[in-house]
Coordinates of C-alpha atoms in Angstrom, one line a residue:
M278 CA 0.1 0.0 -0.3
Q279 CA 2.9 2.2 0.6
W280 CA 4.5 2.0 -3.3
L281 CA 2.9 5.8 -4.0
T282 CA 5.0 6.9 -0.9
R283 CA 8.3 6.1 -2.3
V284 CA 7.4 8.1 -5.2
I285 CA 7.0 11.3 -3.4
C286 CA 10.1 10.4 -0.9
T287 CA 11.9 10.0 -4.2
V288 CA 11.0 13.4 -5.4
A289 CA 11.8 15.0 -2.0
T290 CA 15.1 13.6 -1.2
T291 CA 16.8 13.6 -4.6
Q292 CA 16.4 17.3 -4.2
Q293 CA 19.1 19.7 -3.2
V294 CA 19.4 19.2 0.6
L295 CA 18.9 22.2 2.2
P296 CA 20.7 23.6 5.4
V297 CA 18.6 24.0 8.2
A298 CA 16.9 27.5 9.1
R299 CA 18.4 27.7 12.7
S300 CA 21.9 27.2 11.0
G301 CA 23.0 30.2 13.5
R302 CA 22.4 28.1 16.4
L303 CA 25.2 26.4 18.1
H304 CA 24.8 24.4 21.2
P305 CA 27.5 25.9 23.9
R306 CA 28.7 22.2 24.5
L307 CA 28.9 21.7 20.5
A308 CA 32.9 21.3 20.7
Q309 CA 32.4 17.7 21.6
R310 CA 33.1 16.3 18.1
P311 CA 33.9 12.8 17.2
Q312 CA 37.7 12.3 16.9
G313 CA 39.0 12.5 13.5
A314 CA 36.4 15.1 12.2
S315 CA 38.1 18.4 14.1
S316 CA 39.1 19.9 10.4
S317 CA 36.1 21.0 8.0
T318 CA 37.7 18.9 5.4
D319 CA 37.9 15.8 7.8
S320 CA 34.2 16.3 8.8
D321 CA 32.9 17.0 4.9
C322 CA 35.0 13.7 4.2
W323 CA 33.1 11.9 7.0
L324 CA 29.6 13.2 6.0
A325 CA 30.3 12.3 2.2
M326 CA 31.6 8.5 2.6
P327 CA 28.2 7.5 4.1
R328 CA 26.2 9.8 2.1
F329 CA 24.5 7.1 -0.6
Y330 CA 23.8 4.7 2.6
L331 CA 22.2 7.6 4.5
L332 CA 19.9 8.5 1.2
I333 CA 18.8 4.8 1.4
A334 CA 18.1 4.4 5.2
A335 CA 16.2 7.6 5.4
T336 CA 14.3 6.4 2.1
L337 CA 13.0 3.2 3.7
L338 CA 12.7 4.6 7.4
F339 CA 10.1 7.4 5.3
V340 CA 8.3 4.6 3.6
A341 CA 8.0 2.1 6.5
G342 CA 8.5 3.7 9.8
G343 CA 7.8 7.1 9.5
T344 CA 4.9 9.7 9.0
A345 CA 3.1 9.8 5.6
P346 CA 4.1 12.8 3.9
A347 CA 1.0 15.2 2.9
S348 CA 0.8 14.5 -0.9
A349 CA -0.5 11.1 -2.6
Q350 CA 0.9 8.5 -0.4
T351 CA -0.6 4.9 -0.7
L352 CA -2.2 2.9 -3.7
D353 CA -5.4 4.1 -1.6
D354 CA -5.3 7.5 -3.0
V355 CA -4.9 6.2 -6.7
F356 CA -8.1 3.8 -6.2
R357 CA -9.9 7.0 -4.5
Y358 CA -9.8 8.5 -8.1
S359 CA -10.7 5.4 -10.0
E360 CA -13.7 4.1 -8.1
R361 CA -16.9 4.9 -8.5
A362 CA -20.4 4.8 -6.9
P363 CA -23.0 2.2 -8.1
A364 CA -25.3 4.8 -9.1
I365 CA -25.7 8.3 -10.0
G366 CA -29.3 10.3 -9.5
P367 CA -32.6 10.0 -7.4
H368 CA -34.1 7.8 -9.8
D369 CA -31.1 5.0 -10.6
T370 CA -30.0 5.6 -6.6
G371 CA -33.0 3.7 -5.5
W372 CA -32.0 0.4 -7.2
L373 CA -28.4 1.1 -7.2
D374 CA -28.8 1.2 -11.0
A375 CA -29.2 -2.3 -11.1
N376 CA -30.5 -2.3 -14.7
G377 CA -28.0 0.1 -16.2
T378 CA -25.8 -2.4 -18.0
A379 CA -29.0 -3.8 -19.3
G380 CA -30.4 -0.7 -20.6
S381 CA -32.0 1.7 -18.3
G382 CA -33.8 3.9 -20.8
T383 CA -33.4 7.3 -18.8
Y384 CA -30.4 9.9 -19.0
T385 CA -28.5 7.8 -16.3
A386 CA -27.5 5.4 -19.4
L387 CA -24.9 7.7 -20.2
F388 CA -22.9 6.6 -16.9
S389 CA -23.5 3.1 -17.6
N390 CA -24.4 2.0 -21.2
P391 CA -25.1 4.4 -23.7
A392 CA -27.1 2.1 -25.6
G393 CA -29.9 2.5 -22.6
L394 CA -30.7 5.6 -24.3
G395 CA -32.6 4.1 -27.1
W396 CA -35.2 2.7 -24.9
A397 CA -36.2 6.1 -24.1
S398 CA -40.0 6.8 -25.2
S399 CA -39.4 10.6 -25.1
S400 CA -37.4 13.8 -24.5
T401 CA -36.6 14.3 -20.9
F402 CA -35.0 17.3 -18.6
A403 CA -33.8 16.4 -15.4
G404 CA -32.2 17.7 -12.2
G405 CA -31.1 16.9 -8.5
L406 CA -29.8 17.5 -5.2
V407 CA -27.7 15.2 -3.2
G408 CA -26.8 15.2 0.3
D409 CA -24.3 13.0 2.1
F410 CA -23.8 12.1 5.7
T411 CA -20.9 10.2 6.5
T412 CA -20.2 8.8 10.3
N413 CA -16.9 7.3 11.2
E414 CA -16.3 5.6 14.2
G415 CA -12.9 5.3 14.8
R416 CA -10.7 3.6 17.6
L417 CA -7.2 4.6 18.7
S418 CA -4.8 1.4 18.9
L419 CA -2.3 2.4 21.6
P420 CA 0.5 0.2 22.8
D421 CA -1.3 -0.4 26.2
A422 CA -5.1 -0.2 25.4
D423 CA -7.4 1.0 22.7
A424 CA -9.0 4.2 23.1
G425 CA -12.7 5.2 21.6
P426 CA -14.6 4.3 19.9
F427 CA -15.0 7.7 18.8
D428 CA -17.9 9.0 16.5
R429 CA -18.3 12.0 14.2
T430 CA -20.4 12.5 11.1
Q431 CA -19.6 15.1 8.1
S432 CA -22.2 16.2 6.2
G433 CA -22.4 18.1 2.8
Y434 CA -25.0 19.0 0.2
R435 CA -24.7 19.5 -3.7
I436 CA -26.0 19.5 -7.2
G437 CA -26.1 15.9 -7.6
N438 CA -27.3 15.6 -11.4
A439 CA -28.3 17.4 -14.6
A440 CA -29.7 16.0 -17.7
L441 CA -31.0 16.7 -21.4
T442 CA -32.3 13.8 -23.7
Y443 CA -33.8 14.4 -27.2
R444 CA -35.7 11.6 -29.1
V445 CA -35.1 12.6 -32.5
P446 CA -37.9 12.4 -34.6
T447 CA -37.6 9.5 -37.1
E448 CA -39.4 7.2 -39.3
Q449 CA -38.0 4.1 -38.5
G450 CA -36.6 3.1 -35.2
N451 CA -34.9 5.4 -32.2
L452 CA -32.6 7.7 -32.1
V453 CA -31.9 9.4 -28.8
L454 CA -29.1 12.0 -28.1
G455 CA -28.3 13.3 -24.4
A456 CA -26.0 15.4 -22.2
A457 CA -25.7 14.9 -18.3
I458 CA -23.4 15.9 -15.3
G459 CA -23.4 13.5 -12.1
R460 CA -21.9 13.3 -9.2
T461 CA -19.7 10.1 -9.3
R462 CA -17.6 9.6 -6.2
S463 CA -17.9 11.3 -2.6
F464 CA -14.5 11.7 -0.8
D465 CA -16.1 13.2 2.3
R466 CA -14.6 11.5 5.6
T467 CA -13.8 12.5 9.3
L468 CA -11.7 11.0 12.1
V469 CA -11.3 12.0 15.3
A470 CA -9.7 10.0 18.1
S471 CA -7.3 10.5 21.2
G472 CA -5.7 8.8 24.2
I473 CA -2.7 8.6 26.4
N474 CA 0.7 6.8 25.2
G475 CA 3.2 6.0 27.6
Q476 CA 5.5 4.0 24.8
S477 CA 5.7 6.2 21.6
S478 CA 5.5 9.8 20.4
I479 CA 5.5 11.1 16.6
T480 CA 8.9 12.7 17.3
D481 CA 10.5 9.5 17.2
T482 CA 10.0 9.4 13.6
F483 CA 11.3 12.7 12.9
L484 CA 15.2 11.8 14.0
P485 CA 17.6 11.8 11.5
S486 CA 19.0 8.6 10.0
S487 CA 21.5 6.6 11.7
P488 CA 24.2 7.4 11.8
S489 CA 23.0 11.2 12.5
P490 CA 24.9 13.9 10.5
L491 CA 28.0 15.9 12.2
P492 CA 27.3 19.6 12.6
N493 CA 28.5 21.9 10.0
D494 CA 31.5 24.2 10.9
D495 CA 28.8 27.1 11.7
G496 CA 26.6 24.9 14.2
S497 CA 24.2 24.3 11.5
F498 CA 23.2 20.7 10.6
T499 CA 22.3 19.5 6.7
F500 CA 20.0 16.5 7.1
D501 CA 18.8 14.1 4.3
R502 CA 15.3 14.3 4.7
R503 CA 12.9 17.3 4.9
L504 CA 10.9 16.0 7.7
T505 CA 13.8 16.3 9.9
T506 CA 14.8 19.2 8.6
L507 CA 11.3 20.9 9.6
A508 CA 11.5 18.7 13.1
F509 CA 14.8 20.2 14.0
D510 CA 13.5 23.9 12.7
A511 CA 10.6 23.6 14.9
G512 CA 12.2 22.5 18.1
A513 CA 10.6 18.9 18.4
I514 CA 13.9 17.5 18.0
E515 CA 17.3 18.5 19.1
F516 CA 21.0 17.8 19.1
D517 CA 22.3 16.5 22.2
P518 CA 25.7 16.8 23.1
S519 CA 26.2 13.9 25.4
R520 CA 25.7 11.8 22.5
A521 CA 28.2 13.2 20.3
D522 CA 30.3 10.0 20.5
S523 CA 27.4 7.6 20.1
P524 CA 27.7 5.5 16.9
T525 CA 24.0 6.0 16.1
N526 CA 22.1 9.2 16.6
D527 CA 23.4 12.4 18.5
F528 CA 19.7 13.8 18.9
I529 CA 17.0 13.5 21.1
Q530 CA 13.2 13.9 20.9
A531 CA 10.9 16.8 22.8
V532 CA 8.8 13.6 23.7
R533 CA 9.9 10.5 25.1
P534 CA 7.3 8.8 26.9
G535 CA 8.2 6.0 29.4
A536 CA 9.7 5.8 32.9
G537 CA 6.7 7.5 33.5
R538 CA 6.2 9.8 31.2
T539 CA 2.8 10.0 29.0
V540 CA 1.5 11.9 26.5
E541 CA -2.1 12.8 25.3
Q542 CA -2.4 12.1 21.6
R543 CA -5.2 13.3 19.4
E544 CA -5.9 12.7 15.6
D545 CA -8.1 15.2 13.8
L546 CA -8.4 15.1 10.0
I547 CA -11.4 16.0 7.3
E548 CA -11.6 14.8 3.7
S549 CA -13.5 16.3 1.3
G550 CA -14.5 17.0 -2.2
G551 CA -15.7 14.6 -5.0
L552 CA -15.5 13.9 -8.6
Y553 CA -18.1 14.7 -11.5
D554 CA -18.6 13.1 -14.8
T555 CA -19.8 15.0 -17.7
S556 CA -20.9 13.0 -20.7
F557 CA -21.9 13.7 -24.1
G558 CA -23.5 10.7 -26.1
G559 CA -26.5 9.2 -28.0
A560 CA -28.0 5.8 -29.0
I561 CA -29.4 4.3 -32.3
E562 CA -31.8 1.6 -33.1
V563 CA -29.7 -0.7 -35.6
A564 CA -32.3 -3.5 -35.9
P565 CA -35.8 -4.1 -34.1
D566 CA -35.0 -3.9 -30.5
V567 CA -31.4 -3.7 -30.7
M568 CA -29.8 -0.4 -29.5
F569 CA -26.4 0.6 -29.6
G570 CA -24.8 4.0 -28.0
G571 CA -21.6 5.8 -27.4
A572 CA -20.6 8.4 -24.9
F573 CA -17.7 10.9 -24.2
T574 CA -16.9 11.6 -20.7
V575 CA -15.0 14.6 -19.3
A576 CA -14.5 14.1 -15.7
F577 CA -13.3 16.5 -13.0
G578 CA -13.2 17.4 -9.1
S579 CA -11.3 18.2 -6.4
Y580 CA -9.9 16.4 -2.9
S581 CA -9.2 18.0 0.0
F582 CA -7.1 16.7 2.8
D583 CA -6.6 18.5 6.4
R584 CA -5.0 16.8 9.3
I585 CA -4.1 18.3 12.7
Y586 CA -2.0 15.7 14.9
E587 CA -1.5 16.9 18.7
E588 CA 0.4 15.7 21.4
A589 CA 0.3 17.1 24.7
D590 CA 2.0 17.1 27.8
I591 CA -1.4 17.3 30.1
N592 CA 0.1 15.0 33.3
N593 CA 3.1 17.5 33.2
T594 CA 5.6 14.9 33.1
H595 CA 8.0 16.6 30.5
T596 CA 10.2 19.3 32.4
G597 CA 12.5 21.6 31.7
S598 CA 15.7 19.5 32.9
Q599 CA 14.7 16.9 30.1
Y600 CA 14.7 18.9 27.1
D601 CA 15.6 22.6 26.2
V602 CA 16.4 24.2 22.7
I603 CA 19.0 27.0 22.4
L604 CA 18.6 29.4 19.9
G605 CA 20.7 31.4 17.9
D606 CA 20.7 34.4 19.8
G607 CA 21.1 32.6 23.1
A608 CA 17.3 32.2 23.8
V609 CA 16.3 29.0 25.7
L610 CA 13.2 27.2 25.1
S611 CA 12.9 24.6 27.8
G612 CA 10.3 21.8 28.9
F613 CA 8.0 20.3 26.6
D614 CA 4.1 21.4 26.8
A615 CA 2.2 20.6 23.2
L616 CA 3.1 19.9 19.5
T617 CA 1.1 20.3 16.6
Y618 CA 1.7 18.1 13.3
E619 CA -0.3 19.5 10.6
Q620 CA -0.7 18.2 7.1
G621 CA -2.8 19.7 3.9
I622 CA -3.5 18.5 0.5
E623 CA -5.7 20.4 -2.1
A624 CA -5.7 18.5 -5.2
D625 CA -7.6 19.2 -8.6
L626 CA -8.4 16.6 -11.2
T627 CA -9.2 16.6 -14.9
G628 CA -9.6 13.7 -17.3
F629 CA -11.4 12.2 -19.9
G630 CA -12.8 8.5 -21.2
A631 CA -15.2 7.2 -23.3
R632 CA -18.3 4.3 -22.9
F633 CA -19.9 2.2 -25.4
G634 CA -22.2 -0.6 -25.7
A635 CA -25.0 -2.6 -26.4
S636 CA -29.0 -3.2 -25.3
A637 CA -31.3 -5.7 -26.7
K638 CA -34.7 -7.8 -25.9
P639 CA -34.1 -11.0 -27.2
V640 CA -38.2 -11.5 -25.9
D641 CA -40.3 -8.8 -24.6
Q642 CA -40.0 -9.7 -20.7
L643 CA -36.0 -9.7 -21.0
R644 CA -33.7 -6.9 -21.8
L645 CA -29.9 -7.8 -22.2
G646 CA -26.7 -5.8 -22.5
V647 CA -23.0 -5.1 -22.4
S648 CA -20.8 -2.2 -21.8
F649 CA -17.2 -1.2 -22.1
A650 CA -15.5 1.8 -20.4
T651 CA -12.3 3.1 -21.6
P652 CA -9.4 4.1 -19.0
T653 CA -10.1 7.7 -17.6
Y654 CA -6.9 9.6 -18.3
Y655 CA -6.8 11.7 -15.4
T656 CA -4.1 14.7 -14.6
V657 CA -3.4 15.2 -10.7
T658 CA -2.3 18.8 -9.4
E659 CA -1.7 18.7 -5.7
T660 CA -0.8 21.5 -3.6
F661 CA 0.4 20.0 -0.2
G662 CA 2.5 20.5 2.7
T663 CA 3.3 20.0 6.1
R664 CA 3.9 22.5 9.3
I665 CA 5.3 21.5 12.7
E666 CA 5.0 23.6 15.7
T667 CA 6.1 22.8 19.4
F668 CA 5.1 24.9 22.5
F669 CA 7.5 24.9 25.5
D670 CA 6.6 25.1 29.1
E671 CA 9.1 28.3 28.9
G672 CA 10.1 30.6 26.2
G673 CA 7.1 30.2 24.0
S674 CA 6.9 28.3 20.9
L675 CA 9.0 27.2 17.5
A676 CA 7.4 26.7 14.4
A677 CA 8.4 25.5 10.7
G678 CA 6.6 24.5 7.5
S679 CA 3.7 25.3 5.7
I680 CA 0.8 23.2 4.2
D681 CA 0.6 24.7 1.1
D682 CA 4.4 25.4 0.0
N683 CA 4.7 22.3 -2.3
E684 CA 3.4 21.3 -5.6
F685 CA 3.5 17.9 -7.4
E686 CA 1.7 16.8 -10.6
Y687 CA 1.0 13.0 -11.7
E688 CA -1.0 11.2 -14.1
V689 CA -3.4 8.4 -12.9
R690 CA -4.9 6.0 -16.0
T691 CA -7.9 3.9 -14.4
P692 CA -8.3 0.5 -15.7
W693 CA -10.8 -0.6 -18.2
R694 CA -14.4 -1.8 -16.9
V695 CA -16.6 -4.4 -18.6
S696 CA -20.2 -5.1 -17.9
A697 CA -22.8 -7.5 -18.5
G698 CA -26.3 -7.2 -17.0
A699 CA -30.1 -8.3 -17.8
E700 CA -33.3 -7.0 -16.6
L701 CA -36.6 -9.1 -16.0
D702 CA -40.0 -7.4 -16.7
L703 CA -42.7 -9.1 -15.1
G704 CA -45.5 -6.4 -15.4
P705 CA -45.5 -4.2 -12.0
F706 CA -42.2 -6.1 -10.4
N707 CA -38.9 -5.6 -12.4
L708 CA -35.8 -7.5 -11.2
A709 CA -32.5 -6.4 -12.6
G710 CA -28.6 -7.1 -12.1
D711 CA -25.3 -6.7 -13.6
V712 CA -21.5 -7.6 -13.2
E713 CA -18.7 -5.4 -13.5
V714 CA -15.2 -6.7 -14.3
I715 CA -12.1 -4.9 -13.4
D716 CA -8.3 -5.6 -14.2
W717 CA -6.6 -3.6 -11.4
S718 CA -3.2 -4.7 -12.6
T719 CA -3.3 -2.2 -15.5
L720 CA -3.6 0.4 -13.1
N721 CA -1.2 3.2 -14.3
F722 CA 0.7 5.9 -12.4
T723 CA 3.0 8.2 -13.8
A724 CA 5.0 11.1 -12.5
E725 CA 8.2 12.7 -13.8
G726 CA 11.4 12.6 -11.4
A727 CA 10.0 9.6 -10.0
G728 CA 13.0 7.6 -11.5
L729 CA 13.6 4.5 -13.1
G730 CA 14.0 2.2 -10.0
V731 CA 10.7 3.3 -8.4
E732 CA 8.7 2.9 -11.5
R733 CA 9.9 -0.5 -11.6
D734 CA 8.8 -0.9 -8.3
I735 CA 5.4 0.7 -9.0
D736 CA 4.8 -1.8 -11.6
R737 CA 5.8 -4.6 -9.8
Q738 CA 3.1 -4.1 -7.1
I739 CA 0.4 -2.7 -9.3
R740 CA 0.8 -6.4 -11.4
E741 CA -0.3 -8.2 -7.8
L742 CA -3.2 -6.3 -7.7
D743 CA -6.0 -8.2 -8.2
V744 CA -9.1 -8.5 -11.0
T745 CA -12.3 -7.8 -8.9
V746 CA -16.0 -8.2 -10.1
N747 CA -18.4 -5.8 -9.1
S748 CA -22.2 -6.6 -8.6
R749 CA -25.3 -5.0 -7.9
V750 CA -29.1 -6.2 -8.0
G751 CA -32.0 -4.3 -7.5
A752 CA -35.9 -4.7 -7.6
S753 CA -38.6 -2.3 -8.2
F754 CA -42.5 -2.5 -7.8
S755 CA -45.0 -0.1 -9.4
M756 CA -48.6 0.6 -7.9
D757 CA -50.2 3.2 -10.2
A758 CA -48.4 6.4 -10.1
L759 CA -46.0 5.0 -7.6
T760 CA -42.7 3.1 -7.7
V761 CA -40.8 1.5 -5.1
R762 CA -37.0 0.3 -5.3
G763 CA -34.3 -1.6 -3.4
G764 CA -31.1 -2.8 -4.0
T765 CA -27.7 -3.9 -2.8
A766 CA -24.2 -3.7 -4.2
F767 CA -20.9 -5.1 -3.5
Q768 CA -17.2 -4.0 -4.8
P769 CA -14.1 -5.9 -3.5
N770 CA -11.0 -4.6 -2.5
P771 CA -8.3 -5.4 -5.2
D772 CA -5.4 -5.1 -2.8
D773 CA -5.4 -8.3 -0.4
S774 CA -2.4 -6.4 1.4
G775 CA -4.3 -3.4 2.1
T776 CA -6.2 -2.0 5.4
R777 CA -9.6 -1.2 3.8
S778 CA -12.2 -4.0 3.8
D779 CA -14.6 -4.1 0.9
R780 CA -17.3 -1.9 0.4
T781 CA -21.4 -2.8 0.6
F782 CA -24.1 -1.2 -0.4
F783 CA -27.5 -0.9 0.6
S784 CA -30.6 1.3 -1.0
G785 CA -33.8 2.2 -1.2
G786 CA -36.0 4.7 -3.1
I787 CA -39.6 6.0 -4.7
S788 CA -40.8 7.7 -7.7
Y789 CA -44.3 9.6 -8.1
A790 CA -45.4 10.5 -11.3
F791 CA -47.6 13.5 -10.8
D792 CA -49.0 13.0 -14.6
S793 CA -47.6 11.7 -17.8
Q794 CA -44.9 14.5 -17.8
L795 CA -43.9 15.2 -14.5
T796 CA -42.3 12.7 -11.9
F797 CA -40.7 13.0 -8.4
D798 CA -37.6 10.6 -7.3
F799 CA -36.1 10.1 -4.3
G800 CA -33.2 7.8 -3.7
W801 CA -31.3 6.8 -0.4
M802 CA -28.0 4.9 -0.5
Q803 CA -25.4 3.3 2.4
E804 CA -21.6 2.5 1.7
R805 CA -20.0 0.6 4.3
F806 CA -16.7 -0.3 5.0
T807 CA -13.6 -0.6 7.3
D808 CA -10.1 1.1 7.1
E809 CA -7.3 2.2 8.9
F810 CA -5.3 5.6 9.2
V811 CA -1.8 5.2 10.2
A812 CA -0.7 8.2 12.5
Y813 CA 2.9 6.9 12.3
G814 CA 4.5 3.9 12.1
T815 CA 7.0 1.6 14.5
T816 CA 10.6 3.1 14.9
E817 CA 13.9 2.1 15.6
V818 CA 14.8 4.7 18.5
P819 CA 18.3 5.4 20.2
D820 CA 17.2 5.3 23.8
A821 CA 16.1 2.9 26.0
R822 CA 13.0 1.6 24.5
G823 CA 14.6 0.3 21.2
T824 CA 11.7 -0.2 19.3
A825 CA 9.0 2.6 19.8
P826 CA 5.7 0.9 18.5
G827 CA 3.7 2.8 16.1
L828 CA 0.0 4.7 16.4
R829 CA -2.8 3.6 14.3
A830 CA -6.8 4.7 14.1
D831 CA -9.1 1.7 13.3
E832 CA -12.0 3.1 11.5
D833 CA -15.5 2.0 10.6
I834 CA -17.3 4.1 8.1
Q835 CA -20.8 4.3 7.1
R836 CA -21.8 6.8 4.4
N837 CA -25.5 7.5 3.5
T838 CA -26.8 9.5 0.7
F839 CA -30.0 11.0 0.0
S840 CA -30.8 12.1 -3.5
I841 CA -33.8 14.1 -4.6
G842 CA -35.1 15.1 -8.2
M843 CA -37.5 16.0 -10.7
R844 CA -38.1 14.3 -14.3
Y845 CA -39.9 16.2 -17.2
R846 CA -41.0 14.5 -20.0
F847 CA -41.6 16.6 -23.6

C-alpha cells in the first residue's frame, strides 16, 4: 500500500539538500565532536562517505516507519480517483442502477451503458440534489490499550445531477441524444480519536537517519530528509552533546514517553471533495429491439485533506531539565508542553474517457446489455505541505513549514471496465442486476522525476493487484403512480495487502408520477467499509526503548447519501 509514498519520498530526497533555518544556532557544548572530524575537510569527508547509505536508510525509514507525507502517499490515493459509486441520480440510486448495463432508458445510461438511451420513449429534462452524511467510528490503537470509539459525522449538500435527452423524430427506429452531469464519487470523511500513550511519540519518526549527520562548521546541520529538517527547525528534535560520541544518533526527541512520562495524542482529520462526470452521447436502434450507443466523458473534481495531529503533556511529566532548545540568539526554550503536526492536500483533477455498449430485447420480458468503459486519463495537481510547531513550558513556541508550500503533478490511468447485465420485466415487478469486471493490474501511475527504480517497483506492485468483480442487484414494484425500489451492491478491494475492507452498499427509493410528464424521485444509498489510518509507524529509536511502537486509528465508515430530483418529459 505504500508504493506511492516512495514516489513522493524519491522526489523529496533527490532535491537539493538545504541547510536548516536555525543555521546560526550552536549548542554551547557542541565542541564535543567525534575524533578525526575536527577539521572541516575531515568532517566533509566523514559526511560524504556514508551519504549514499544515509539516503537509502532515510528512504526506507520514511516509507516503512515514518509519518506519511502530505501528498499522494498510498495505493488508496490512486483508488480514490479510480472508484465510482454504483449509481447516479435519485431515480437510479433507489435500486443502485441495477438495470444500468441492461439498458435503463433514462439519462443515467450515459454513465453506465449509453445504448440504454435508445429505449427512451420521450425527451427528458432532469435535475437533482444530493446530501452526504458520513459517520466514522474511530478507535485509537495505543500500545497499552485501545481508546474509543469516537464518532463524528460529516455532512455536505451539492448538485447531484442534471441532464437533457432528446428523442429525435424518426420514421423508423429510435435515435436519442443526450448530455448529463453527475456526481460519481464522494470523498467526504472525517476522523477524530484521542488517548494517552506512555510508549511512543510521533517525534520518534522525526529523528535523522543513523548515524546522524555531524554539525557543520557554523553549527548548523544538513539533513537528508525534509521532515527531519522541519522537526529540527520547529524544536521537536534537538542535538544532544552528551551523545556526540554515539555511533547511532546524536539527537533527542522533545517527547519521550516511558519511565513514568506520558503524552495525550489526538488525531483530527477531514477529507472532502468529489468527482463529477460530464457525458455527451447517443444511442441508435440498429435493428428491431437492438440498441447501440456511445458517450464521451469529461471528468473533473477536487480532493481536500486537512490533518491536525497533537501531542500534549497534560500530566506535566516532561520538564525543562529533560529537554531544552537553545536558539542562535542565546534564548532558551525549555520543557515540552505540546506539539502540533499539520498536513494539507488540495488536489484538482481533470480527465477524459469514453463508454460504449449494446442493449437488446430477445423477448418482450427480458432485456440484456453489455458495456465497455475505456480508461479515464486523469491529470492530478496537488498543493501540499507539512507544518510542525512545538510549545514549551518556558520561552513560547517554535514553528516551521507550511501546509501549502509544495506542488506535485502526476497522471493516473484507470483500468478498463467491462459489464454485462439483465433486466426481467414481470409487469408491475422488475428485477435487474449486473456484474462489472475490472483488472486493477492495468492501473497506471506516472510522475516525472520518479526515477527508473521507483517506476519498476510501482509496476511490480500493480501487477500483484487482483481482478475484481463488482456486482449489484435490485428490484422495483409499481402501483399506479408510485414506484418503490431497493437494491444492494458489492465492490471488493483489489489490494489483498491493504487495510481497507470490501465496500457494501444498500439502497431504497421511490418515484411518484404527478402526471404523464412530471415525476418526483427520491433515493437513498448507504456505503459501509472499514479502514485504518496510520498516524505514525513503528520506529527504531536510540534510547532504552529500542523500538517505539507505532500509532494507528481503526475506522468503521458508514456513508448515507440522499438524493431528490425531478424529471420532466416532453
